[in-house]
mmCIF file of C-alpha atoms in Angstrom:
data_model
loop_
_atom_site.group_PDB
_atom_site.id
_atom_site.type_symbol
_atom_site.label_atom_id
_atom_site.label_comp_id
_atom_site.label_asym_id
_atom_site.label_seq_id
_atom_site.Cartn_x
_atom_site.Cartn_y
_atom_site.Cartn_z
ATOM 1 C CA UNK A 1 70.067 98.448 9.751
ATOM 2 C CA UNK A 2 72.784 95.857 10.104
ATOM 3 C CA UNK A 3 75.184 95.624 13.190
ATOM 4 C CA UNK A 4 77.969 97.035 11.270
ATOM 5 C CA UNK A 5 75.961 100.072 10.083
ATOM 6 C CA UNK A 6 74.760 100.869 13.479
ATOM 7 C CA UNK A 7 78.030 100.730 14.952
ATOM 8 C CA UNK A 8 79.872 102.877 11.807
ATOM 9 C CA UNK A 9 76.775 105.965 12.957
ATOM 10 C CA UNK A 10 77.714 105.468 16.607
ATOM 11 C CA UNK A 11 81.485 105.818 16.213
ATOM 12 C CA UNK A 12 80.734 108.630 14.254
ATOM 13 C CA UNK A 13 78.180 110.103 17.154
ATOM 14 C CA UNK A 14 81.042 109.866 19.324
ATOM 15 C CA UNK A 15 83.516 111.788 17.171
ATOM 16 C CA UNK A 16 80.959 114.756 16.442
ATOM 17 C CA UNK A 17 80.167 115.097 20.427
ATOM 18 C CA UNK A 18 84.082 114.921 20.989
ATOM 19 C CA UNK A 19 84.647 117.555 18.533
ATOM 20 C CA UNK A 20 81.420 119.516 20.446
ATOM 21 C CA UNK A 21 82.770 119.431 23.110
ATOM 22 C CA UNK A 22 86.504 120.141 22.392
ATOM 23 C CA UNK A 23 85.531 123.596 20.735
ATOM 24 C CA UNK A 24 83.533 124.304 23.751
ATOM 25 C CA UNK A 25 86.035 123.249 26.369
ATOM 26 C CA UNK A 26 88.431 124.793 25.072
ATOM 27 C CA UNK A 27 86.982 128.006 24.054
ATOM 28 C CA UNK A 28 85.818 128.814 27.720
ATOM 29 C CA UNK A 29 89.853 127.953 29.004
ATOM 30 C CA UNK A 30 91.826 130.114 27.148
ATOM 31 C CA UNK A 31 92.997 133.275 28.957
ATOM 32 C CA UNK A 32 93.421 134.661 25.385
ATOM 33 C CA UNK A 33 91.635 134.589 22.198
ATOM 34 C CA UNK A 34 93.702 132.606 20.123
ATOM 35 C CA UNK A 35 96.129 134.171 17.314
ATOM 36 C CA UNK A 36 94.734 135.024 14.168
ATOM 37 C CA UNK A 37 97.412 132.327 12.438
ATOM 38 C CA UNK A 38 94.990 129.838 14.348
ATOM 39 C CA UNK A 39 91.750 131.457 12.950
ATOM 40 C CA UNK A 40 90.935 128.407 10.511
ATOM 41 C CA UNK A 41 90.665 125.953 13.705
ATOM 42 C CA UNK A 42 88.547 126.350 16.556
ATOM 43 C CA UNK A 43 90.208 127.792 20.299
ATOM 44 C CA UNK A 44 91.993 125.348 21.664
ATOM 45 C CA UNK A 45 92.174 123.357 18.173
ATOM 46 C CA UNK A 46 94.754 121.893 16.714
ATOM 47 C CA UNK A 47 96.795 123.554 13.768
ATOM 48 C CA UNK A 48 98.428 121.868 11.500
ATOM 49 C CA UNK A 49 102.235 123.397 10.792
ATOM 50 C CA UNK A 50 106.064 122.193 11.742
ATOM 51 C CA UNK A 51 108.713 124.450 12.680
ATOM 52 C CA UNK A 52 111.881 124.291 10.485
ATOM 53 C CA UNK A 53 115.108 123.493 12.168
ATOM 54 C CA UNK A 54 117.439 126.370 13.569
ATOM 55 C CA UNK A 55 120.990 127.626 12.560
ATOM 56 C CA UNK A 56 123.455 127.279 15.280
ATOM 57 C CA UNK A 57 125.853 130.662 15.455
ATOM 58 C CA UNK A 58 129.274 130.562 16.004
ATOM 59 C CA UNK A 59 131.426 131.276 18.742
ATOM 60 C CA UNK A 60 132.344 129.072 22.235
ATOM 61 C CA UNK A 61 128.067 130.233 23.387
ATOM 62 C CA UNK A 62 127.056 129.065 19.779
ATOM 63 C CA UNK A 63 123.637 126.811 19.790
ATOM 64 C CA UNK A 64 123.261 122.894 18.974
ATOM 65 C CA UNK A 65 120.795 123.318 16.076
ATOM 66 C CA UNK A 66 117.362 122.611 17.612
ATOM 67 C CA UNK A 67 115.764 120.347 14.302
ATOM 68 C CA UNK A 68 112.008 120.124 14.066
ATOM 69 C CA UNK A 69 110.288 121.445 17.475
ATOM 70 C CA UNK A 70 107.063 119.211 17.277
ATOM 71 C CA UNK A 71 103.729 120.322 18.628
ATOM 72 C CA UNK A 72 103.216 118.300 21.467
ATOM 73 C CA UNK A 73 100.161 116.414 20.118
ATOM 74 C CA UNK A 74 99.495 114.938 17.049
ATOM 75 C CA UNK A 75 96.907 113.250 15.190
ATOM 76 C CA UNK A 76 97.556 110.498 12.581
ATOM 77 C CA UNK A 77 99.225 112.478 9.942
ATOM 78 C CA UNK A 78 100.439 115.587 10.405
ATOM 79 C CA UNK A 79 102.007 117.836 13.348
ATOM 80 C CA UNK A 80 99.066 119.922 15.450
ATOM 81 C CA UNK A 81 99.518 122.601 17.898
ATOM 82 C CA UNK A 82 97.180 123.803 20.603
ATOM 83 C CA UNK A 83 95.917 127.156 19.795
ATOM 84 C CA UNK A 84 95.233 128.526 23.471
ATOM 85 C CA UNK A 85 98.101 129.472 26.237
ATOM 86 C CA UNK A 86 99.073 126.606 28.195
ATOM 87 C CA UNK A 87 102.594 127.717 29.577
ATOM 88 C CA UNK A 88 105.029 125.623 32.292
ATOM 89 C CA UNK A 89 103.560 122.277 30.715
ATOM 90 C CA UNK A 90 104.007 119.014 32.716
ATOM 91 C CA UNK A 91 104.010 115.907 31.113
ATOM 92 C CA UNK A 92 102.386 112.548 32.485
ATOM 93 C CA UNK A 93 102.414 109.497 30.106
ATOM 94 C CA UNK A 94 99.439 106.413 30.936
ATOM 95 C CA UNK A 95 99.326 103.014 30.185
ATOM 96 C CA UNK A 96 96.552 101.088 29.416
ATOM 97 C CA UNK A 97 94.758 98.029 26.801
ATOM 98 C CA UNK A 98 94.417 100.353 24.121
ATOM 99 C CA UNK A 99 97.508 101.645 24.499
ATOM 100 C CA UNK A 100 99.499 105.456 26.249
ATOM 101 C CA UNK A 101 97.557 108.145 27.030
ATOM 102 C CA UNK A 102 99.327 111.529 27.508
ATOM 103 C CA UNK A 103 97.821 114.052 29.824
ATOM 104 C CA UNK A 104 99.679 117.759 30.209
ATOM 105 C CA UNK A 105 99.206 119.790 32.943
ATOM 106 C CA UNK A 106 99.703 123.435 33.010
ATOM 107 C CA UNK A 107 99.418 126.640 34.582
ATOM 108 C CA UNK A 108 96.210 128.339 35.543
ATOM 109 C CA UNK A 109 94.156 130.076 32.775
ATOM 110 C CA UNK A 110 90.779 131.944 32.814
ATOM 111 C CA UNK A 111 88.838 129.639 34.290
ATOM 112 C CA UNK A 112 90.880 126.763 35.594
ATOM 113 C CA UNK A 113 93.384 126.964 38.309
ATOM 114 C CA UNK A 114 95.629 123.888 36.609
ATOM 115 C CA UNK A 115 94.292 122.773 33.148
ATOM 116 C CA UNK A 116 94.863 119.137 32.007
ATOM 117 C CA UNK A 117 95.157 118.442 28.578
ATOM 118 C CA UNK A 118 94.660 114.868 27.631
ATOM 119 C CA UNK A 119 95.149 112.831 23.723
ATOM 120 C CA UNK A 120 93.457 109.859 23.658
ATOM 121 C CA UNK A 121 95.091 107.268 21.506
ATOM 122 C CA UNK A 122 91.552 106.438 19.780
ATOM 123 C CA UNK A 123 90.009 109.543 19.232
ATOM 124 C CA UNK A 124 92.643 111.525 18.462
ATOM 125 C CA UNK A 125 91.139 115.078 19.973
ATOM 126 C CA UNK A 126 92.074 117.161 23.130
ATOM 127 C CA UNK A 127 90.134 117.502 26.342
ATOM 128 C CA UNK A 128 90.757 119.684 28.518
ATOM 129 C CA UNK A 129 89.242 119.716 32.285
ATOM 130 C CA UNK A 130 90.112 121.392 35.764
ATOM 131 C CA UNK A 131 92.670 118.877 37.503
ATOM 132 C CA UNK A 132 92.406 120.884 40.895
ATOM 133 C CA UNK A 133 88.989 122.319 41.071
ATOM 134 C CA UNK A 134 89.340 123.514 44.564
ATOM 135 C CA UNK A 135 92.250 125.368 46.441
ATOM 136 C CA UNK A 136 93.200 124.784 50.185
ATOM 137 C CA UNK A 137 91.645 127.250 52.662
ATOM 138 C CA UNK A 138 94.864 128.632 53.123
ATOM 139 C CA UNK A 139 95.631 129.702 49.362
ATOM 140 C CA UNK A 140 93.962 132.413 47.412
ATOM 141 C CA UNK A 141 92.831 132.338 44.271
ATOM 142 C CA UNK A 142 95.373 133.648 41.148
ATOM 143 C CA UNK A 143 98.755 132.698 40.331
ATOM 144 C CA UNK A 144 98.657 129.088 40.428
ATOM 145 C CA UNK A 145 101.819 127.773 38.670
ATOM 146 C CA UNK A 146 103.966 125.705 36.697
ATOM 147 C CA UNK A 147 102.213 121.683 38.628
ATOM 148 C CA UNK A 148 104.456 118.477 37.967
ATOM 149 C CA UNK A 149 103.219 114.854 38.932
ATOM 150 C CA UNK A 150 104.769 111.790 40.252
ATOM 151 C CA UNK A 151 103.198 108.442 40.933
ATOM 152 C CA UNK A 152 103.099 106.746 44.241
ATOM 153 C CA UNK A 153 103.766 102.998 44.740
ATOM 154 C CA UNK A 154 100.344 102.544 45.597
ATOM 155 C CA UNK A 155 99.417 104.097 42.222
ATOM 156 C CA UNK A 156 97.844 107.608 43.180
ATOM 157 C CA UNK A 157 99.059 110.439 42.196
ATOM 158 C CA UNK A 158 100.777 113.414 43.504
ATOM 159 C CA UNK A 159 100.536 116.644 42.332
ATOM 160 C CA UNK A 160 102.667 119.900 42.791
ATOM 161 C CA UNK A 161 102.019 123.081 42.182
ATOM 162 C CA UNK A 162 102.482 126.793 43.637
ATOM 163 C CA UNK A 163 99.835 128.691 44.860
ATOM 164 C CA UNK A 164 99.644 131.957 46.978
ATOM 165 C CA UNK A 165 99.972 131.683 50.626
ATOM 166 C CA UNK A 166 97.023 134.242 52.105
ATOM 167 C CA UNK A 167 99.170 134.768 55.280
ATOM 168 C CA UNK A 168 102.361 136.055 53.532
ATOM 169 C CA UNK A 169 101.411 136.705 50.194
ATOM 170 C CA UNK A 170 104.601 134.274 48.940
ATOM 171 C CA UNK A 171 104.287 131.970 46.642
ATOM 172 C CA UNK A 172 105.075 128.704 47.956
ATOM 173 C CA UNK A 173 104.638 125.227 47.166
ATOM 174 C CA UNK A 174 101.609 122.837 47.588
ATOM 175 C CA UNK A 175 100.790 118.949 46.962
ATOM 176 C CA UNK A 176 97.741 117.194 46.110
ATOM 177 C CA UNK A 177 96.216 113.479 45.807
ATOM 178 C CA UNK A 178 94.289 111.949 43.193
ATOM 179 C CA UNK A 179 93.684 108.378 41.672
ATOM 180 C CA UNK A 180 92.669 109.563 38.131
ATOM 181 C CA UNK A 181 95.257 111.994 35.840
ATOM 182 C CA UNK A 182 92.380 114.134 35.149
ATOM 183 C CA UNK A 183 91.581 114.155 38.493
ATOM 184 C CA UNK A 184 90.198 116.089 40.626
ATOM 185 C CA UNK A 185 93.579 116.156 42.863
ATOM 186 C CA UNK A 186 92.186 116.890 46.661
ATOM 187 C CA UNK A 187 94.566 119.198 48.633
ATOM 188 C CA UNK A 188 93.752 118.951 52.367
ATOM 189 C CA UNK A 189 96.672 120.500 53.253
ATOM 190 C CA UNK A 190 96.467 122.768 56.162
ATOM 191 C CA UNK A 191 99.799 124.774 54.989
ATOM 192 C CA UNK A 192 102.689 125.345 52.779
ATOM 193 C CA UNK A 193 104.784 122.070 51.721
ATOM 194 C CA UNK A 194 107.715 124.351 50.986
ATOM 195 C CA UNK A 195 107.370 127.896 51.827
ATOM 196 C CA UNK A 196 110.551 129.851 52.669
ATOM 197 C CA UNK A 197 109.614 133.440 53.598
ATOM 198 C CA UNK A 198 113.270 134.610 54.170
ATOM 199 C CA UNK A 199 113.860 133.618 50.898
ATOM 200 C CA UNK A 200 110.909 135.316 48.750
ATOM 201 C CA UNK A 201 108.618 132.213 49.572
ATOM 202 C CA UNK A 202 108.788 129.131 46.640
ATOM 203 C CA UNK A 203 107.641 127.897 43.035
ATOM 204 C CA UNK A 204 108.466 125.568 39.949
ATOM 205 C CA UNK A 205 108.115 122.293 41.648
ATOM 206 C CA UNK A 206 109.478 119.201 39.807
ATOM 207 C CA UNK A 207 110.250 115.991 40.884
ATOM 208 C CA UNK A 208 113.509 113.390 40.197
ATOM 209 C CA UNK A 209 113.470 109.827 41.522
ATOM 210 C CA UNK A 210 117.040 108.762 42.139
ATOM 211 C CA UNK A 211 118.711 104.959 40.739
ATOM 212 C CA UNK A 212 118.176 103.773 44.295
ATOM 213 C CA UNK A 213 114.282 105.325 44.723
ATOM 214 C CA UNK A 214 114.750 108.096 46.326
ATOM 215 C CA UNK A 215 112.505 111.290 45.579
ATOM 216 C CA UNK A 216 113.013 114.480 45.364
ATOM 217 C CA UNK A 217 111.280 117.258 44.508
ATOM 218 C CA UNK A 218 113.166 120.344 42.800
ATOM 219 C CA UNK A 219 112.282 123.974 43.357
ATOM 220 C CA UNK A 220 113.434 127.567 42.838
ATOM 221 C CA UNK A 221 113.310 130.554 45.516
ATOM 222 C CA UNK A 222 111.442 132.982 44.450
ATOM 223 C CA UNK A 223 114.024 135.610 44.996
ATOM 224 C CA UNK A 224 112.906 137.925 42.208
ATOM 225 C CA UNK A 225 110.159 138.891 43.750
ATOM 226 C CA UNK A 226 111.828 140.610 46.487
ATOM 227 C CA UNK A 227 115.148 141.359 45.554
ATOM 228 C CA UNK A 228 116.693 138.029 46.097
ATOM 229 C CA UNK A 229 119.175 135.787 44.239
ATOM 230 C CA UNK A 230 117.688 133.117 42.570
ATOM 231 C CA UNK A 231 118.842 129.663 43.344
ATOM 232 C CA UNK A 232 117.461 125.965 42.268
ATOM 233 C CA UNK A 233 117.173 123.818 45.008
ATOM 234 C CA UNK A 234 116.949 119.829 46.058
ATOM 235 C CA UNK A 235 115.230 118.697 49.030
ATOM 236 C CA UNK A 236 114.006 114.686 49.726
ATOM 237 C CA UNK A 237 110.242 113.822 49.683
ATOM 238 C CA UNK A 238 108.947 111.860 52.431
ATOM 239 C CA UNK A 239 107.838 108.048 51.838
ATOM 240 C CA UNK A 240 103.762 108.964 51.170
ATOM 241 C CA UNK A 241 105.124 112.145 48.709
ATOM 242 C CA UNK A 242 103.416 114.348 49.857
ATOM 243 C CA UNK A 243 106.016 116.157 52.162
ATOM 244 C CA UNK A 244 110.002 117.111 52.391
ATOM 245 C CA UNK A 245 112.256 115.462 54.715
ATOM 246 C CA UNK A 246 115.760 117.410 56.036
ATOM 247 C CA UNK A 247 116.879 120.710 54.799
ATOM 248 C CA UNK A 248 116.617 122.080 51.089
ATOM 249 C CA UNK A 249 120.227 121.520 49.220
ATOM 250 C CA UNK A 250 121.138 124.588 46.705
ATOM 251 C CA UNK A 251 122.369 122.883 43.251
ATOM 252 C CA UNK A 252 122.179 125.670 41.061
ATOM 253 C CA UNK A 253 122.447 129.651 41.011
ATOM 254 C CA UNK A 254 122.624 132.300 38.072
ATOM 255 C CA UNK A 255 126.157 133.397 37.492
ATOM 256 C CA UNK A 256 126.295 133.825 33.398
ATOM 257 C CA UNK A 257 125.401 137.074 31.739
ATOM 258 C CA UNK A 258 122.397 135.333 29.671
ATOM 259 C CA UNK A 259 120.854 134.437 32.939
ATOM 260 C CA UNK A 260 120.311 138.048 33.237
ATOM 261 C CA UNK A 261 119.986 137.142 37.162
ATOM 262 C CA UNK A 262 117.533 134.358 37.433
ATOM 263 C CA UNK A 263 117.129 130.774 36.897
ATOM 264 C CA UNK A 264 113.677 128.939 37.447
ATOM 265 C CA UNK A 265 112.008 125.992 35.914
ATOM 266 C CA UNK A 266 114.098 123.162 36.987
ATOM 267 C CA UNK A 267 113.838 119.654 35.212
ATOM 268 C CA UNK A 268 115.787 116.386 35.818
ATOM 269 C CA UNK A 269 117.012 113.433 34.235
ATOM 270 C CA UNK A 270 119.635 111.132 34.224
ATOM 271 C CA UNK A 271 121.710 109.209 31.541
ATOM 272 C CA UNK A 272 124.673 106.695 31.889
ATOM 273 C CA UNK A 273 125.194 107.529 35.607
ATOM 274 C CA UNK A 274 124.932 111.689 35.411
ATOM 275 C CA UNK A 275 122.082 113.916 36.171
ATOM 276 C CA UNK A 276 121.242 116.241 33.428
ATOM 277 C CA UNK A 277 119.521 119.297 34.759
ATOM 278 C CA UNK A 278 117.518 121.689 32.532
ATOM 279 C CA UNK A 279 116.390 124.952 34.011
ATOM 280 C CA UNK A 280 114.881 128.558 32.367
ATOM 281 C CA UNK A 281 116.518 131.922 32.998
ATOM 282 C CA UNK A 282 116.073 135.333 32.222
ATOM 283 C CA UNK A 283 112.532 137.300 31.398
ATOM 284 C CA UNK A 284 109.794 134.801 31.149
ATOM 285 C CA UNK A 285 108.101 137.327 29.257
ATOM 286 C CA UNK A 286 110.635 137.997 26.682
ATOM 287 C CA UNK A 287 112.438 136.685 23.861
ATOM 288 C CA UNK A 288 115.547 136.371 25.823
ATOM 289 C CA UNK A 289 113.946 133.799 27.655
ATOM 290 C CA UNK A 290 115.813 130.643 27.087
ATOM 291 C CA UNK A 291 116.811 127.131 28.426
ATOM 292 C CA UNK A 292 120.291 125.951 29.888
ATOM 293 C CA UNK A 293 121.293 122.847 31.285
ATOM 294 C CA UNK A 294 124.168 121.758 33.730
ATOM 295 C CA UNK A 295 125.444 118.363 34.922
ATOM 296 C CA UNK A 296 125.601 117.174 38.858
ATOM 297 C CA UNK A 297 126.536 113.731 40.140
ATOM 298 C CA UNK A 298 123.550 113.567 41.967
ATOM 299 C CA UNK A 299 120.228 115.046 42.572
ATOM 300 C CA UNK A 300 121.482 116.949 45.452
ATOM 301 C CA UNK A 301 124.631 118.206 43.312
ATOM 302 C CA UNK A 302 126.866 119.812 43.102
ATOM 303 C CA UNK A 303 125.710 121.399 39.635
ATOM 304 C CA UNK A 304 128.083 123.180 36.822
ATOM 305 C CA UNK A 305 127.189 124.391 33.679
ATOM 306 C CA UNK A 306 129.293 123.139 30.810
ATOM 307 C CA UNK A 307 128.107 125.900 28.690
ATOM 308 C CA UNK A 308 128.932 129.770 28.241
ATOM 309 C CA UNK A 309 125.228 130.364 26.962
ATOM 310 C CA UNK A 310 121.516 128.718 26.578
ATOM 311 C CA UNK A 311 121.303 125.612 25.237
ATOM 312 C CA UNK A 312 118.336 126.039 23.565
ATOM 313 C CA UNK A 313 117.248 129.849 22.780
ATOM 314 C CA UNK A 314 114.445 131.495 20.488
ATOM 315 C CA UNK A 315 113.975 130.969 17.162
ATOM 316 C CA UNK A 316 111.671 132.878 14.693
ATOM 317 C CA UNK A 317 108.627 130.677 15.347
ATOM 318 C CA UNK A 318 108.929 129.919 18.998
ATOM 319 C CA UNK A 319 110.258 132.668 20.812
ATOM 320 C CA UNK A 320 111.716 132.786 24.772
ATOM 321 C CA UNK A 321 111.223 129.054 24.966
ATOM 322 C CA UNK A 322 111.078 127.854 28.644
ATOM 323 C CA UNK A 323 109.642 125.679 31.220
ATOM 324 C CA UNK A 324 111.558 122.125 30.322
ATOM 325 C CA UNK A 325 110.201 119.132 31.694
ATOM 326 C CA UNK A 326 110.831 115.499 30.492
ATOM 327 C CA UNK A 327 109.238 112.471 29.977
ATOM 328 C CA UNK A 328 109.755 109.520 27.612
ATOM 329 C CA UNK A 329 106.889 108.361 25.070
ATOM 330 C CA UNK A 330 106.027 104.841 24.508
ATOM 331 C CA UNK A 331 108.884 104.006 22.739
ATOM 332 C CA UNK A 332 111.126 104.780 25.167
ATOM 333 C CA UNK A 333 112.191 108.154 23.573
ATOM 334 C CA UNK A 334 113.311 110.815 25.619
ATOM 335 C CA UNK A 335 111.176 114.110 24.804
ATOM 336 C CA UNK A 336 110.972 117.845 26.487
ATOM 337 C CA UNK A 337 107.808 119.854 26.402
ATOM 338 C CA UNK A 338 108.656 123.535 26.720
ATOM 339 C CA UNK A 339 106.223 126.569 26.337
ATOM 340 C CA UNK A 340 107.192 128.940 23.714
ATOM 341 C CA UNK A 341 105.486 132.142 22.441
ATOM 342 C CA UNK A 342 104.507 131.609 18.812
ATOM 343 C CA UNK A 343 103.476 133.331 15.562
ATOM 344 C CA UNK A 344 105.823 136.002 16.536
ATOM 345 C CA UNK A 345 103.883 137.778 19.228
ATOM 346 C CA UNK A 346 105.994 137.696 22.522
ATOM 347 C CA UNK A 347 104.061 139.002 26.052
ATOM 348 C CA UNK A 348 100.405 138.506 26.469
ATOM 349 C CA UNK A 349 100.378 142.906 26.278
ATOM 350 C CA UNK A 350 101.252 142.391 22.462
ATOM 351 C CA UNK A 351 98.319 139.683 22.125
ATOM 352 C CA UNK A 352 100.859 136.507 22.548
ATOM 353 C CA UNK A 353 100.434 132.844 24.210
ATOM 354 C CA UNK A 354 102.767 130.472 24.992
ATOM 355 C CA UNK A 355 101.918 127.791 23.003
ATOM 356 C CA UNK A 356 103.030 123.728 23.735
ATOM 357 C CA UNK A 357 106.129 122.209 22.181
ATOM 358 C CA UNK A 358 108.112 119.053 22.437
ATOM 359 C CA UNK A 359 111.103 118.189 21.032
ATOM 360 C CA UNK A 360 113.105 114.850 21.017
ATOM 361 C CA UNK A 361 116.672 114.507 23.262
ATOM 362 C CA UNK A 362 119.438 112.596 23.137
ATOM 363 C CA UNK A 363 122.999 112.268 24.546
ATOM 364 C CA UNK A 364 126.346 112.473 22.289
ATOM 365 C CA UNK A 365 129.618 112.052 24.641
ATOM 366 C CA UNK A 366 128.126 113.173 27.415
ATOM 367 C CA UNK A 367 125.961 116.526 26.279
ATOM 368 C CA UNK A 368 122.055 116.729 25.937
ATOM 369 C CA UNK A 369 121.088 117.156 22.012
ATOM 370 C CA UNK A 370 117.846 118.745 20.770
ATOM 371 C CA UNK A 371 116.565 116.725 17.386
#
């Protein structure tokens, strides 16, 4: 057997064990059987199928047209979806010699508290592993939410996430450390990072580093739970990350009738000296769910809205989209990865699951664009 045959049979070793063990993986994560509309691929497989762009309606609430709302991985030629719930998706993009890596975290399913999704450049296929195996003494199991991750100067990562505080039964915020994006993050926390009781405790962590460095770390009260307003809210991270420094600054409440109420999910970016914030409002669990955005000089605000209605909203194939967060691909190109429900099934009672999108923005004059 020549060198080049051996190595052709061990490539394709690999890519039969990475197939093994994506259909495996994947199958045992899931906190749903996948939709019958992914039948032909294995759980947690990738689909292939595009979404046709949207039809903005009239009227001063009308709707940029949304274009093509990409699956958020893809192999070489042709758009794939993952077939398995994997709502309130983070982004982290990875540099290396063979090129970016992209690893999405989410919230807990089944059998992981926050699933990582990772596309190697090479191979092309998903993995999917347990990025926080084990909870802080303090936290219970359940209900682990919506992480985001920011890199350190040092290099190691911080992740942040909401878990449920055994004491109160809030939801607050946590942190964790790793050196690897898969992990395992270590959380030796002994309490809460952000946990304010008077104001139905805290969740949807996401953090913004300002033009000068600074870091912050976004949040919503979680008011709903308890009869509270909602607000969105800025407070400074401390030097290591892995803490909040001074008081909590409100940027953002729900004060439009499509908000129904509530606003959640906050996401930050900035472009030609303004801070672009995207947030979710409404009934996660309902096609009404959508996405807005409003514009603040700063981090800290103050925040207004621009717009009478969502900027993005539900379309026939991805219904109550939500969860925005950003990140920029190799290129340079800014992208958003929202959860959506798909195939037309909308709550997990009527057999639904969020499934992962991305689509591109860009800035005309001043306003966000979905393309």
């Amino acid at each position: 057997m020549t060198t080049r045959t051996r190595w052709a049979v061990a490539l394709g070793v690999v890519g039969l064990v990475a197939v093994v063990i994506l259909v495996v993986e994947t199958h045992q994560s899931g906190r749903l059987e996948p939709s019958p509309n992914c039948g032909e691929v294995a759980p947690g497989g990738t689909r292939l199928r595009s979404l046709p762009p949207r039809r903005a309606s009239s009227g001063p609430s009308s709707q940029p047209e949304a274009g093509a709302a990409a699956p958020a991985f893809q192999p070489a030629t042709a758009q794939a979806v993952y077939c398995a719930d994997f709502a309130d998706p983070f982004v982290l993009r990875t540099e290396s010699l063979v090129g970016s890596r992209l690893f999405t975290y989410a919230t807990n399913t089944g059998t992981r508290h926050l699933p990582v999704l990772s596309s190697p450049t090479l191979l092309r296929s998903e993995e999917v592993r347990d990025a926080l195996p084990t909870l802080p003494a303090w936290s219970r199991e359940g209900a682990v939410w919506a992480p985001s991750v920011l890199r350190r100067g040092d290099g190691r990562l911080v992740l942040y996430y909401t878990t449920t505080d055994r004491a109160s039964g809030r939801q607050c915020i946590s942190r964790a450390v790793a050196d690897d994006p898969f992990g395992p993050y270590v959380d030796d926390s002994t309490g809460a990072m952000i946990c304010p009781a008077d104001l139905g405790g805290a969740i949807d962590p996401s953090p913004i580093v300002d033009a000068d460095g600074t870091a912050y770390l976004l949040w919503k009260n979680d008011g709903n739970c308890c009869g509270i307003p909602t607000r969105l809210w800025a407070q400074r991270l401390s030097a290591d990350r892995t803490g909040v420094v001074g008081d909590a600054t409100p940027i953002l409440g729900a004060d439009q009738q499509w908000e129904a109420g509530l606003v959640e999910a906050p996401s930050m970016v900035e472009d030609g000296g303004t801070y672009y914030l995207f947030y979710s409002a409404n009934a996660w669990n309902s096609d009404r769910y959508a996405i807005g955005y409003a514009t603040c000089p700063a981090p800290t605000g103050p925040c207004t809205k621009p717009r009478g209605g969502p900027w993005l909203s539900s379309s026939q194939e991805a219904r109550g989209p939500g969860g925005p967060e950003l990140f920029r691909d190799g290129s340079g190109r800014l992208s958003m990865v929202i959860a959506a429900w798909a195939f037309g099934k909308v709550g997990y009672r009527d057999g639904g699951f969020r499934s992962l999108f991305t689509l591109g923005v860009a800035f005309d004059d001043g306003s966000p664009v979905p393309e």
